[in-house]
PDB file of C-alpha atoms in Angstrom:
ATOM      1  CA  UNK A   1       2.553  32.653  46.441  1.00 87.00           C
ATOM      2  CA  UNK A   2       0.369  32.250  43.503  1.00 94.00           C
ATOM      3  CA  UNK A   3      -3.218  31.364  43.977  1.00 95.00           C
ATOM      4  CA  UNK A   4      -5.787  30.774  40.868  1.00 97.00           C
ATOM      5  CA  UNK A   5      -9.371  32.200  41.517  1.00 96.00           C
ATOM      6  CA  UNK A   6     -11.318  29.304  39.509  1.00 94.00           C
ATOM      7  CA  UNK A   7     -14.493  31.644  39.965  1.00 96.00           C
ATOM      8  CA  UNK A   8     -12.693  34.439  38.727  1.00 95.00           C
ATOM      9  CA  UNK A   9     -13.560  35.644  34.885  1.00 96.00           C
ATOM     10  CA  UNK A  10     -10.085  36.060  34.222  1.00 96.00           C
ATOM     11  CA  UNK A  11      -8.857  33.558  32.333  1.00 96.00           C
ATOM     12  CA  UNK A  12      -6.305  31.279  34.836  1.00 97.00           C
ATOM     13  CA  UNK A  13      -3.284  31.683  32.458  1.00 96.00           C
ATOM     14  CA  UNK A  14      -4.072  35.603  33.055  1.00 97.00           C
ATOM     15  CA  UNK A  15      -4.466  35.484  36.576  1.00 97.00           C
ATOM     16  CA  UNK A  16      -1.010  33.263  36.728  1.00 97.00           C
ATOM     17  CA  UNK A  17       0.624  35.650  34.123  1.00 97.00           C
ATOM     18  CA  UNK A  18      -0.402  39.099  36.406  1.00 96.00           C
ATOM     19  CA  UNK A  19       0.708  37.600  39.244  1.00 97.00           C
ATOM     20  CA  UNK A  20       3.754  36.519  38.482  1.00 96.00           C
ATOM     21  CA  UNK A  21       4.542  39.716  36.624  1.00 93.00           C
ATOM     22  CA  UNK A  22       3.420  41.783  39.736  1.00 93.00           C
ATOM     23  CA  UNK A  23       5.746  39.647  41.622  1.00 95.00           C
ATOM     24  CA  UNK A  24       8.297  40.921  39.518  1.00 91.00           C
ATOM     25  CA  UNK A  25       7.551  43.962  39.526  1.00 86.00           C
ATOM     26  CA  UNK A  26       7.758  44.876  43.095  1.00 87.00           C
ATOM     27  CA  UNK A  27      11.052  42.743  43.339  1.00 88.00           C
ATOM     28  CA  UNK A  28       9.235  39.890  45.105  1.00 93.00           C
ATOM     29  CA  UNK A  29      10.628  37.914  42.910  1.00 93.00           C
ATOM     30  CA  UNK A  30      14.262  39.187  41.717  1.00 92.00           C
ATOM     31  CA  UNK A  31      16.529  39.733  38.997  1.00 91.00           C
ATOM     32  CA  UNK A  32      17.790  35.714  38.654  1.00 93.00           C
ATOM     33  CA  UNK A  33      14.955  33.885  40.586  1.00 95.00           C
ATOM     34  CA  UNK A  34      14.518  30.559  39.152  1.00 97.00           C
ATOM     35  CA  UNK A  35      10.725  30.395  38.131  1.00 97.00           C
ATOM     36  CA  UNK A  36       9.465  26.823  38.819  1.00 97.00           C
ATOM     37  CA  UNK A  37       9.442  24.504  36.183  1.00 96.00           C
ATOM     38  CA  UNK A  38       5.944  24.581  33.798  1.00 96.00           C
ATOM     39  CA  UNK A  39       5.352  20.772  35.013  1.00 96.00           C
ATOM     40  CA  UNK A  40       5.959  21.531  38.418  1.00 97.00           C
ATOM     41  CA  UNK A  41       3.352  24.641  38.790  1.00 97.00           C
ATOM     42  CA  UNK A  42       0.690  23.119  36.834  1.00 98.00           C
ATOM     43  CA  UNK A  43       0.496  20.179  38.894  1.00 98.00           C
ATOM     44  CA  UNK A  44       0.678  22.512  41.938  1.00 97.00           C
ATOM     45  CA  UNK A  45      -2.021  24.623  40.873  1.00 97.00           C
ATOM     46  CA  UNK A  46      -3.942  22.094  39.038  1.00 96.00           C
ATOM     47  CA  UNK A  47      -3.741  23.115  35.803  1.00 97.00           C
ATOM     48  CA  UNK A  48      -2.665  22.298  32.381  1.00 97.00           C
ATOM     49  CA  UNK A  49       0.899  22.463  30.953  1.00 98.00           C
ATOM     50  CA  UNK A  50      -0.074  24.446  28.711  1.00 98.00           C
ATOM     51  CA  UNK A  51      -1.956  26.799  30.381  1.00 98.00           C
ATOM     52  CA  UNK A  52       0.918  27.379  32.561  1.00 98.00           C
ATOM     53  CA  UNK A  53       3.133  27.704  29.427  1.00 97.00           C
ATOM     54  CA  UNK A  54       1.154  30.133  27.925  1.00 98.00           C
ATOM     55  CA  UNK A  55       1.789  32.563  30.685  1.00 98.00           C
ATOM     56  CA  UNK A  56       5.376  31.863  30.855  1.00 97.00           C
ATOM     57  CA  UNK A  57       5.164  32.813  27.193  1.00 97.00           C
ATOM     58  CA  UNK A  58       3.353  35.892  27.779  1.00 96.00           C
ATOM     59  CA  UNK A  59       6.127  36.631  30.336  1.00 96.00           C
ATOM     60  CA  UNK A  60       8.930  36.152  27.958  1.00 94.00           C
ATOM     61  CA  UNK A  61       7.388  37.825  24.729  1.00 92.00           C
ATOM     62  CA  UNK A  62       7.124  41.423  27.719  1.00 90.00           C
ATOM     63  CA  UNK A  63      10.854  40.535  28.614  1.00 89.00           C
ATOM     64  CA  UNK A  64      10.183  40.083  31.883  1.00 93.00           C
ATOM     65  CA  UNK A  65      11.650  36.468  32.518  1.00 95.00           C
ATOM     66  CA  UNK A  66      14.013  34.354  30.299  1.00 95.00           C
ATOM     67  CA  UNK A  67      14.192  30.849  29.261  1.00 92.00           C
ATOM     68  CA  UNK A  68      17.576  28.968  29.235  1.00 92.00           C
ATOM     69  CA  UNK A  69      16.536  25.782  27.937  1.00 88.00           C
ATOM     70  CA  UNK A  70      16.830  22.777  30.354  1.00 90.00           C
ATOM     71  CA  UNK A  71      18.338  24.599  32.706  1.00 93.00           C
ATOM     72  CA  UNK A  72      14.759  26.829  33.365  1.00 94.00           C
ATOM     73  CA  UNK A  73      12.997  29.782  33.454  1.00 96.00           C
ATOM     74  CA  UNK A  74      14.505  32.977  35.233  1.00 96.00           C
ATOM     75  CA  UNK A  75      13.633  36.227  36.125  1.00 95.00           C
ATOM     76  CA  UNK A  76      14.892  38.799  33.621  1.00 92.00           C
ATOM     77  CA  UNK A  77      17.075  41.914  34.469  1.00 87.00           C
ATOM     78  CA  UNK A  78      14.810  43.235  31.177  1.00 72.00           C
ATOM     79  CA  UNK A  79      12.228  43.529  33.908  1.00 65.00           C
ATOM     80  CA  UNK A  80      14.204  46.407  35.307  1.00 72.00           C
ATOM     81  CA  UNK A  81      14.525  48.334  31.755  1.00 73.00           C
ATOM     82  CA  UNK A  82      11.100  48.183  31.598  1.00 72.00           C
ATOM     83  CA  UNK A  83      10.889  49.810  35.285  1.00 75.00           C
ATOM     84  CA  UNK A  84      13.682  52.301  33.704  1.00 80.00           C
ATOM     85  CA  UNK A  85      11.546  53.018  30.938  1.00 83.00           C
ATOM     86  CA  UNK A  86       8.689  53.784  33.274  1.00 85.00           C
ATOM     87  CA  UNK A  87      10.378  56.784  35.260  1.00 88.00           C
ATOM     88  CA  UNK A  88      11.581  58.461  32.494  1.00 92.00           C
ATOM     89  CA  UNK A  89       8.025  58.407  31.076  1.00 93.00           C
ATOM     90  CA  UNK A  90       6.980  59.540  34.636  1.00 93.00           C
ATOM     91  CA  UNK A  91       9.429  62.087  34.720  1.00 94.00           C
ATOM     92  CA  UNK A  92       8.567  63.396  30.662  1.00 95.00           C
ATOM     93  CA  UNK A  93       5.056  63.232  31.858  1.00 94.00           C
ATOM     94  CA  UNK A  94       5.455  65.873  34.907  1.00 94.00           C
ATOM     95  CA  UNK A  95       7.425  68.105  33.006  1.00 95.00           C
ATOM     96  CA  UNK A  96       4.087  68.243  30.471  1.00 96.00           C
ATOM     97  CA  UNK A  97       2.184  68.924  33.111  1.00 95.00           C
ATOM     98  CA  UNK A  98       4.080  71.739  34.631  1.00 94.00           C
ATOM     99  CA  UNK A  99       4.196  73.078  31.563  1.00 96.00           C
ATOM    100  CA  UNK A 100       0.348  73.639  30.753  1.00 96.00           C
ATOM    101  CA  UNK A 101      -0.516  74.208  34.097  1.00 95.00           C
ATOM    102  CA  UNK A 102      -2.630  70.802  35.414  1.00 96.00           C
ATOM    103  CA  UNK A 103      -2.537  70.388  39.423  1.00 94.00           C
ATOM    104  CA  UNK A 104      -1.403  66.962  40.600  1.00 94.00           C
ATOM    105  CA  UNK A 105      -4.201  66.075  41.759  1.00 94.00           C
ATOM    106  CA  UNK A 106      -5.633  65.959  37.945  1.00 95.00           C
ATOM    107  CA  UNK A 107      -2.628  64.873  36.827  1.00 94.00           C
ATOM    108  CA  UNK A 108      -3.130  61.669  38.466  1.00 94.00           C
ATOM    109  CA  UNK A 109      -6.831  61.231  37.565  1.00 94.00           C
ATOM    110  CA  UNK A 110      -5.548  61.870  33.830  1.00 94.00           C
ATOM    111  CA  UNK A 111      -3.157  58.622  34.313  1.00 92.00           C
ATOM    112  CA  UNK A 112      -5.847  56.809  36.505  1.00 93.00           C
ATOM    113  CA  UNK A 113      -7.909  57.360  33.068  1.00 92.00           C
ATOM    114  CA  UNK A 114      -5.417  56.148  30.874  1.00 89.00           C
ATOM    115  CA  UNK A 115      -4.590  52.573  33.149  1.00 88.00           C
ATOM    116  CA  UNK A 116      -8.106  51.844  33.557  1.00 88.00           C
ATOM    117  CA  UNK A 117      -9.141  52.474  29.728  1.00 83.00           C
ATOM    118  CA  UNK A 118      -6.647  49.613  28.543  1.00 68.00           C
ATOM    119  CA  UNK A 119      -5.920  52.804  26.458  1.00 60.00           C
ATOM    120  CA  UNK A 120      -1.694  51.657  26.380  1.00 55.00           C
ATOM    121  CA  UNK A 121      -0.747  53.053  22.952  1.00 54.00           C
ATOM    122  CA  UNK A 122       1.528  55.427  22.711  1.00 56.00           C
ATOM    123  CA  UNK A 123       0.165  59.056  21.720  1.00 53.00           C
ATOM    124  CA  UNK A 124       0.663  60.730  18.505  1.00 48.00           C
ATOM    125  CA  UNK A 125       2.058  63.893  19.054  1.00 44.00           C
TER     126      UNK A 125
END
């Protein structure tokens, strides 16, 4: 269910964007779910077209659903590379760790850091 905070700060094309792509995420919605149409949400929610296919952009452009033309917008199976991805960074992560010594518990205060800062490039080594 997507709900849009109109007191919120965050723009509503964000909120409908994070949602969704939480959704995704965590397999609420899965690999081949038909996303409803742009028309169809916007009127639901009470927003604009394009506010509604901004977001859908945003979700294509991270690979996280497709568009097929007429036939809709679908839920990628990119979205599960991405969750790939993720792990192996995870796992490349802990093995740094190990390696110099850091205790989990700062381990995950170090990555706490790095969500929260917006910091999301990549390091150069």
């Amino acid at each position: 269910m997507i709900v849009i905070d109109a007191a919120s700060p965050v723009p509503p094309f964000e909120q409908l964007r994070a949602q969704f792509a939480r959704q995704i995420q965590d397999r609420t919605l899965a690999v081949g779910s038909r996303l409803p149409t742009i028309r169809h949400l916007a009127a639901d929610l009470g927003l604009a077209v394009n506010t509604v296919g901004r977001a859908y952009r945003e979700l294509e452009e991270a690979g996280l659903i497709e568009t097929r033309g007429r036939a809709g917008s679908f839920v990628s199976a990119a979205g599960e590379e991405g969750r790939e991805r993720a792990r192996r960074a995870a796992a490349d992560y802990a093995a740094v760790i190990a390696s110099v010594g850091i205790d989990t518990g700062e381990a995950i205060r170090i990555v706490q850091a790095a969500l929260t800062s917006g910091n999301t490039a990549p390091a150069s080594s």
